[in-house]
Structure formats: C-alpha cells, structure tokens
Short mmCIF file of C-alpha atoms and ligand atoms in Angstrom, two decimals:
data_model
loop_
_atom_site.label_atom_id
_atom_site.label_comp_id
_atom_site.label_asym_id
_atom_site.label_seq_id
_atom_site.Cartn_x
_atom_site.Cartn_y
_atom_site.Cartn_z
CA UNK A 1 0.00 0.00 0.00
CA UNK A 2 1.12 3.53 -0.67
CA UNK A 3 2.36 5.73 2.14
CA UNK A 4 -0.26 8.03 4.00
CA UNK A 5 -0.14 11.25 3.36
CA UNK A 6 -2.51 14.29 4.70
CA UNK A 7 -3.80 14.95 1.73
CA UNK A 8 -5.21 10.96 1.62
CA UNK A 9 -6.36 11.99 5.33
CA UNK A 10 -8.26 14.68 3.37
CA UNK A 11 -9.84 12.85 1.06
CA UNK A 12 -11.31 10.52 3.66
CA UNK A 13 -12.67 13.49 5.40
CA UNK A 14 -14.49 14.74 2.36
CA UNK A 15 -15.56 11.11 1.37
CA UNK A 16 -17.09 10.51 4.76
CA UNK A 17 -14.55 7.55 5.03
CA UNK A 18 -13.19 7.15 8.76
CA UNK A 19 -9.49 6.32 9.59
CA UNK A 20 -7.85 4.92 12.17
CA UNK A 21 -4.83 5.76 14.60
CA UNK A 22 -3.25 3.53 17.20
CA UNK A 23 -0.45 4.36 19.16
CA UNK A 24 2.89 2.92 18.70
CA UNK A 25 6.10 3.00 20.65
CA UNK A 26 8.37 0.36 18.70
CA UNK A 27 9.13 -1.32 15.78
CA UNK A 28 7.54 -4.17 16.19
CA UNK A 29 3.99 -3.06 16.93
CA UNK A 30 4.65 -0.26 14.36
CA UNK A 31 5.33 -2.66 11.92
CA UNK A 32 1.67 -4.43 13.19
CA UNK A 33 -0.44 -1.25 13.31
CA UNK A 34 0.73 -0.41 9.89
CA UNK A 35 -0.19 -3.85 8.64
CA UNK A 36 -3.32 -3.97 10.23
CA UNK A 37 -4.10 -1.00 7.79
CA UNK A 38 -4.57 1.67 10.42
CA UNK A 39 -3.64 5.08 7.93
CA UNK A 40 -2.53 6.77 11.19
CA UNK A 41 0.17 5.78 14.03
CA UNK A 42 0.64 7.87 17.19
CA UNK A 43 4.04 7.73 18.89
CA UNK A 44 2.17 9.42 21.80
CA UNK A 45 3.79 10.53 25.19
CA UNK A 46 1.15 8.30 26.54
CA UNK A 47 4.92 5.81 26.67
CA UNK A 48 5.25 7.80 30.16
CA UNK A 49 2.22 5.41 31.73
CA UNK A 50 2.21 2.40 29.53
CA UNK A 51 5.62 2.05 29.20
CA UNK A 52 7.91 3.79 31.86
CA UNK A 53 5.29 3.49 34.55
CA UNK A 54 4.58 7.32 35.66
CA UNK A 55 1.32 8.27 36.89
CA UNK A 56 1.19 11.14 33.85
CA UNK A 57 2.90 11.97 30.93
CA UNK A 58 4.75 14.76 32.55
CA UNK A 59 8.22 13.51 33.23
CA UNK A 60 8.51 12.20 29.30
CA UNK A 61 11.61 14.36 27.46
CA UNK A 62 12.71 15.07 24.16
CA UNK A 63 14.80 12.48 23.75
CA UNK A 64 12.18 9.96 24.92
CA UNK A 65 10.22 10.87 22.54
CA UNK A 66 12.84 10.93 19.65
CA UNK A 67 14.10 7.35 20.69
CA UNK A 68 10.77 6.30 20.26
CA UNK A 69 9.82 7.96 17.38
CA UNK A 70 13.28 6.54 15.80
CA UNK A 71 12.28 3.22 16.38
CA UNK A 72 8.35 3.28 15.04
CA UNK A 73 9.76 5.03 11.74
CA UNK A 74 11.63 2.11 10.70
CA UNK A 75 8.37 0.01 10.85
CA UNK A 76 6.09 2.29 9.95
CA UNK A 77 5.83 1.69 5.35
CA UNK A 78 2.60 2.90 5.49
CA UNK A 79 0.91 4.79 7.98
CA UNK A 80 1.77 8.58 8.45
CA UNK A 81 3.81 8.88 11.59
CA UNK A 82 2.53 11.56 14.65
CA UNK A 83 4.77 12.20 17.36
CA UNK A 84 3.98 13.97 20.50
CA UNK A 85 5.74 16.71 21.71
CA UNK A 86 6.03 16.58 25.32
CA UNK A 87 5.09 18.36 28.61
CA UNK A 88 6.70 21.97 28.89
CA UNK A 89 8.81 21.28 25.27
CA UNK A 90 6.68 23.53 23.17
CA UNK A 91 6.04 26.69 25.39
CA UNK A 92 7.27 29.52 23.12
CA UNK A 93 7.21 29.22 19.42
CA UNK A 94 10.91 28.85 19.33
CA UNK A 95 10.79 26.27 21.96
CA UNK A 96 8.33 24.21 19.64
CA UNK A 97 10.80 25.02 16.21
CA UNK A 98 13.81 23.48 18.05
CA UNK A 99 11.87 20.19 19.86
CA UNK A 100 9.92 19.58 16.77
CA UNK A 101 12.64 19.43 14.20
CA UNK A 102 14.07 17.03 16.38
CA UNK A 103 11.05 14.72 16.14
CA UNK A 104 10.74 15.34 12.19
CA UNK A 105 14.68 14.92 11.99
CA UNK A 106 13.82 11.30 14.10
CA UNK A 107 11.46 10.39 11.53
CA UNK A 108 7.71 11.61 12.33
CA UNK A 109 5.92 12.95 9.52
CA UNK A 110 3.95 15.42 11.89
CA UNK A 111 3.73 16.45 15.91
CA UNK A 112 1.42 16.90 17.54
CA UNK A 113 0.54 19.59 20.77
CA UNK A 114 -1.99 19.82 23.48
CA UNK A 115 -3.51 23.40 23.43
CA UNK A 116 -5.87 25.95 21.63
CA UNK A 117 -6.03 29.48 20.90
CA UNK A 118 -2.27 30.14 23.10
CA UNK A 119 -0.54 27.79 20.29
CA UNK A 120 -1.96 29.66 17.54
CA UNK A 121 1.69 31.33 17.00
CA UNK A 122 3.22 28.60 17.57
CA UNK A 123 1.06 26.35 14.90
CA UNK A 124 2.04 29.00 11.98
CA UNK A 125 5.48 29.28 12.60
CA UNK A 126 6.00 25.24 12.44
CA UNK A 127 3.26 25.25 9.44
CA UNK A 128 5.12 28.27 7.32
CA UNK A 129 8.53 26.10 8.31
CA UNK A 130 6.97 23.20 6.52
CA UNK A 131 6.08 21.00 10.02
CA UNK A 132 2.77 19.78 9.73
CA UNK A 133 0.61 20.04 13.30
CA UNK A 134 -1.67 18.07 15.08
CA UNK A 135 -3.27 19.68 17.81
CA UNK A 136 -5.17 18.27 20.79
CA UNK A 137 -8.01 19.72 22.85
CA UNK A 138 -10.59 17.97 25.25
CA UNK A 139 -8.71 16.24 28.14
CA UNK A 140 -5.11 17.15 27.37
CA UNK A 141 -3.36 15.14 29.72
CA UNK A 142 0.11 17.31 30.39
CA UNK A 143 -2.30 19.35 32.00
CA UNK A 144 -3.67 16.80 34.31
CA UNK A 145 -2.31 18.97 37.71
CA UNK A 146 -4.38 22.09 35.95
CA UNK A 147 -7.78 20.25 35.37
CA UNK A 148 -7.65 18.48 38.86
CA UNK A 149 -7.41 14.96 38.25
CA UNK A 150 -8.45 13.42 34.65
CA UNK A 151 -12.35 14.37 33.91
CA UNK A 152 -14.83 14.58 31.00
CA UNK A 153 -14.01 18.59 29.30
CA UNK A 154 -16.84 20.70 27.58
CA UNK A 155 -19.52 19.72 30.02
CA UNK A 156 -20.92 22.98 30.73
CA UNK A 157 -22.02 25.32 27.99
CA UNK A 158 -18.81 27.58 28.68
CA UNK A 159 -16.73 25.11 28.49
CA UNK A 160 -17.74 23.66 25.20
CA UNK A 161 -18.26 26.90 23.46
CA UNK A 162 -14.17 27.68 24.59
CA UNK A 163 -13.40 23.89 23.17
CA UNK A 164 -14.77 25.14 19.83
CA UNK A 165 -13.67 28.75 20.01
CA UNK A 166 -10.21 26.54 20.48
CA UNK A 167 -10.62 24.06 17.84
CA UNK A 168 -11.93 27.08 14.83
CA UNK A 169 -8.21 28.77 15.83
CA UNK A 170 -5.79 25.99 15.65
CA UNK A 171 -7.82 25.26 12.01
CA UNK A 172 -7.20 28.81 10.85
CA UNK A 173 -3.44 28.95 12.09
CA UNK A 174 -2.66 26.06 9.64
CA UNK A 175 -3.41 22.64 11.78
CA UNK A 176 -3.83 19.57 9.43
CA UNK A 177 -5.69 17.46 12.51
CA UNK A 178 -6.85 17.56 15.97
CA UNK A 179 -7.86 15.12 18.37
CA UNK A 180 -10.17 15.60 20.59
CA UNK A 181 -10.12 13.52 24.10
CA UNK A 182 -12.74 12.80 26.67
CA UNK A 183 -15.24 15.49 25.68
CA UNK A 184 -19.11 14.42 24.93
CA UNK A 185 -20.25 13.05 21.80
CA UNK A 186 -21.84 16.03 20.74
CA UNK A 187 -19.95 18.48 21.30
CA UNK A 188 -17.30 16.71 19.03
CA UNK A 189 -19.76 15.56 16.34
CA UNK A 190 -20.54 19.48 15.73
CA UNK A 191 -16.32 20.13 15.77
CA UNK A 192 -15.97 17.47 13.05
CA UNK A 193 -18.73 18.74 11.43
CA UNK A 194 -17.54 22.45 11.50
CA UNK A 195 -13.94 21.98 10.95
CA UNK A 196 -12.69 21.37 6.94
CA UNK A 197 -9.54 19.47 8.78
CA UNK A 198 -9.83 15.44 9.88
CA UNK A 199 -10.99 15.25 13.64
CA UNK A 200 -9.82 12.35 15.53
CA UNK A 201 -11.64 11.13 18.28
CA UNK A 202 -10.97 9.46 21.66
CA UNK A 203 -13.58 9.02 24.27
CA UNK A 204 -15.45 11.67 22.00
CA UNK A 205 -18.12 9.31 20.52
CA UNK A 206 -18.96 8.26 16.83
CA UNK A 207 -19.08 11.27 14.96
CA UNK A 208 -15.71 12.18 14.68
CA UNK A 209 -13.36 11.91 11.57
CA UNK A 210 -11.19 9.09 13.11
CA UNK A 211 -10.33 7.38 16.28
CA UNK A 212 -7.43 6.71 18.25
CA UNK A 213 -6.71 4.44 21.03
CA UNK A 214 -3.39 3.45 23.09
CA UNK A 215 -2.26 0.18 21.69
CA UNK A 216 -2.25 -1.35 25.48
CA UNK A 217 -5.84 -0.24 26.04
CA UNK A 218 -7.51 -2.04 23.19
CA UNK A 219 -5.15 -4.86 23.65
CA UNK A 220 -6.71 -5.24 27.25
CA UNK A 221 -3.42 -4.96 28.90
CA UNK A 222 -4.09 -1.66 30.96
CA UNK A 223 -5.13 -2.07 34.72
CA UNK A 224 -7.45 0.71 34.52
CA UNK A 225 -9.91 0.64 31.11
CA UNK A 226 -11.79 3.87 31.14
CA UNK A 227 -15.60 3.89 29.49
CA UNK A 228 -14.96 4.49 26.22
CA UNK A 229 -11.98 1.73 26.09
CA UNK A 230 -12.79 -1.83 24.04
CA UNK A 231 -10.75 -4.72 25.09
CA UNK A 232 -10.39 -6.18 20.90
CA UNK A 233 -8.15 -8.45 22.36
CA UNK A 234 -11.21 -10.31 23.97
CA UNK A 235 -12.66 -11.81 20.67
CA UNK A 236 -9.64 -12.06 18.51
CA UNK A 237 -7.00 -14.88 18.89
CA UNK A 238 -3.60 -12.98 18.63
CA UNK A 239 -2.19 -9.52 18.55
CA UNK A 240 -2.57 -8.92 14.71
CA UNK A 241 -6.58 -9.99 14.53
CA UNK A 242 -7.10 -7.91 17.71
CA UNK A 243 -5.41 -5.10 15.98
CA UNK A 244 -7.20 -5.54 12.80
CA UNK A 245 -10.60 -5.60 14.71
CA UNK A 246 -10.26 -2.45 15.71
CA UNK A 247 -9.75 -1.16 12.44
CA UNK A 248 -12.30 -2.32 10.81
CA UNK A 249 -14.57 -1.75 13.57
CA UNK A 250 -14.07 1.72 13.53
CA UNK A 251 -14.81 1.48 9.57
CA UNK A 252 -17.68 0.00 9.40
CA UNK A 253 -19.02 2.21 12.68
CA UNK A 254 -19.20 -0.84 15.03
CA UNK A 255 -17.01 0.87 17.31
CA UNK A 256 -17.25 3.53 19.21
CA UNK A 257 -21.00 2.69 20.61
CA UNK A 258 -22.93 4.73 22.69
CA UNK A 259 -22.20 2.80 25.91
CA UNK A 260 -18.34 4.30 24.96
CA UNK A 261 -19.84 7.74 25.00
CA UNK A 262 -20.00 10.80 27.18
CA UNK A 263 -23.04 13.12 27.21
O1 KIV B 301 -0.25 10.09 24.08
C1 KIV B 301 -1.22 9.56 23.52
O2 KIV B 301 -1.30 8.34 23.35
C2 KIV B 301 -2.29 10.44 23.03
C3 KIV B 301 -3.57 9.81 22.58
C4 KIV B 301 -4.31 9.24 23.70
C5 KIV B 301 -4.40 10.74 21.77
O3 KIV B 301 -2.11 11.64 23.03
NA1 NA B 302 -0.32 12.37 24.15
#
C-alpha cells in the first residue's frame, strides 16, 4: 500500500470515510499497526504510563520521545507517523521550532501539541517552516495537575463553546488534525462537522473523523480501562486480529457505541 499522506487523510474526510490511529512505541507493533491497515500511528507521550510506569505523561523528554519515534519510523511503510511533543517542550514558538525538528529529523511525519487558541503562534510558525501540526483539545493530559485529576471537558455550555472557540483557531493557524479527548459526543460531532480538517476522536463518541486508542488499552493490557476503552483483544485470537478488529470496527461504525460515549 502507498504511504499516508494528509492529503489521503483529506480525502477521507471529504468522502465521509473514517481512519484509524493507534499508538505505537516500537518497531515491532509499528510494523503491526501499519499492517493492520490503520492510515494513522501515534508515537504518543502516553509511553510515560504504559511504558515507563509514571502516573502522567509529565516527566517524558525530548529524547524519549525521539528514541521512540526513531524506532516506530523504521516500521512504519505505510501509515503517516505523529509524534507527540512533550510536557513543557513547546512553550514559546521557538521552543516548539527546536523540539519539533528534532522529532521530524527522528522520523515523524507530523507532531502533535496539546492546546488551543495560546498555540496559535506557535502552529504557523512550524506550518510556514513546513512541520505539519496536530493539535489536541478535550482532556489534554500534560495538564492533568491544571484540570484536577483526569475528567470529562466541555460539560458545561462555557466550556464547550471555549473547546470550539479553540478548535476554529488551531484550524485557521494552519493545523492539518486535531484530536479531541474525553469530551461528549456532541460536542465533538458538531467540531468534526464544522472543521474542513480530519478530527480524531478518543472518548469523544462516533461522529468524529477518526479514532485513536493506546495500543495497550484495546489490547486489554491496561489495569485501569476507562468507558470508552474496548478490550479487541477479547474476541480475537492474537495480537494482529485484535489489531485488525479495531480497524475495521471503527470502519464500518461498530465501534465507538454509545455505551463508549459521554453526554
Ligand atoms: O499520548 C497519547 O497516546 C495520546 C492519545 C491518547 C491521543 O495523546
Ligand atoms: Na499524548
């Protein structure tokens, strides 16, 4: 298959296709996302809990990040490659120039940032540079100490109309995606709706662009699976078929359901 591309991530959009990202950390399960056809692979600084044990994803560095994202781009033929940049790494445009060349120069194809309207700077100067963004609103976890603990974001009506005020800005500053985590489903049904760029969803119900899940999650290997988490390893016989179920449950709208959902 031909390599992924945001322009096929556009076309998807404006077919009404959805696509699929699971995160990777390695070659090995790179190598199996990208085989199990998922267009999208997310070296996500979610490695700080599933794979180095923290409680968050705020002691992850740089260079975490870039061995990581080394080690997915030699596995990854045919999904586009999305690394995060971690806590604190991106606070000033020039901040973000230096950390995210770093992450291109290791191999992603795209990074990706937890904020709104305050990254709007910061999103142009990468874009102009030639570093395509994802951005990521809802529950962003680096700011877990901010929010209080991890919760559901865009329950009240202020809140929601600030998560699309958000979302509108990062489009217009030259985003190519966002991701939107842990907000309710309708809230991010009207984003996708609103927004010309592909939304990916993740506890954010069925009418998003895309979804994402942490590999470990759907594999059913986390100790804590939040609501909106499947176990595909459950009804599948190895890694690969659980893999595969996921993306063509997300295809064919089998998954997310509403019991996944927030309201
Ligand atoms: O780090 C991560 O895995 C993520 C996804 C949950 C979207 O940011
Ligand atoms: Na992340």
């Amino acid at each position: 298959a031909k390599k992924v591309t945001i322009s096929t991530l556009d076309k998807m959009k404006a077919a009404g296709e959805k696509f699929v990202c699971i995160t990777a950390y390695d070659a090995t399960f790179a190598r199996l996302v990208s085989e199990a056809g998922a267009e999208t692979i997310l070296v996500g600084d979610s490695l700080g809990m599933v794979l180095q044990g923290h409680d968050s994803t705020i002691p992850v560095t740089i260079q975490d990040m870039e061995y990581h994202t080394r080690s997915v781009n030699r596995a990854a033929p045919h999904s586009l490659v999305i690394a995060d940049l971690p806590f604190m790494t991106y606070s000033d445009s020039t901040q973000a120039m230096t950390n995210a060349t770093r992450l291109m120069q290791a191999g992603a194809q795209m990074v990706k940032m937890e904020g709104g309207v305050w990254l709007s700077d910061t999103i142009s100067a990468l874009v102009e540079r030639g570093i395509p963004v994802c951005a990521h609103l809802g529950l962003t976890p680096q700011s877990v100490n901010a929010f209080g603990g991890y919760r559901v974001q865009g329950r009240t009506p202020k809140e929601a109309k600030s998560i699309l005020a958000d979302a509108v800005e990062i489009q217009d500053a030259g985003a190519s995606l966002l991701v939107l985590e842990c907000i309710p489903a309708e809230l991010a049904s009207d984003i996708s709706a609103k927004l010309d760029i592909p939304v990916i969803g993740i506890g954010a119900g069925a009418g998003t662009d895309a979804q994402v899940l942490v590999m470990h999650d759907l594999l059913g290997l986390s100790d804590h699976q939040p609501r909106f988490v499947e176990n595909f390893m459950a009804g599948a016989g190895n890694v690969q078929d659980a893999l595969k179920a996921f993306v063509t449950s997300v295809k064919d709208g089998s998954y997310p359901r509403e019991e996944h959902s927030y309201t």
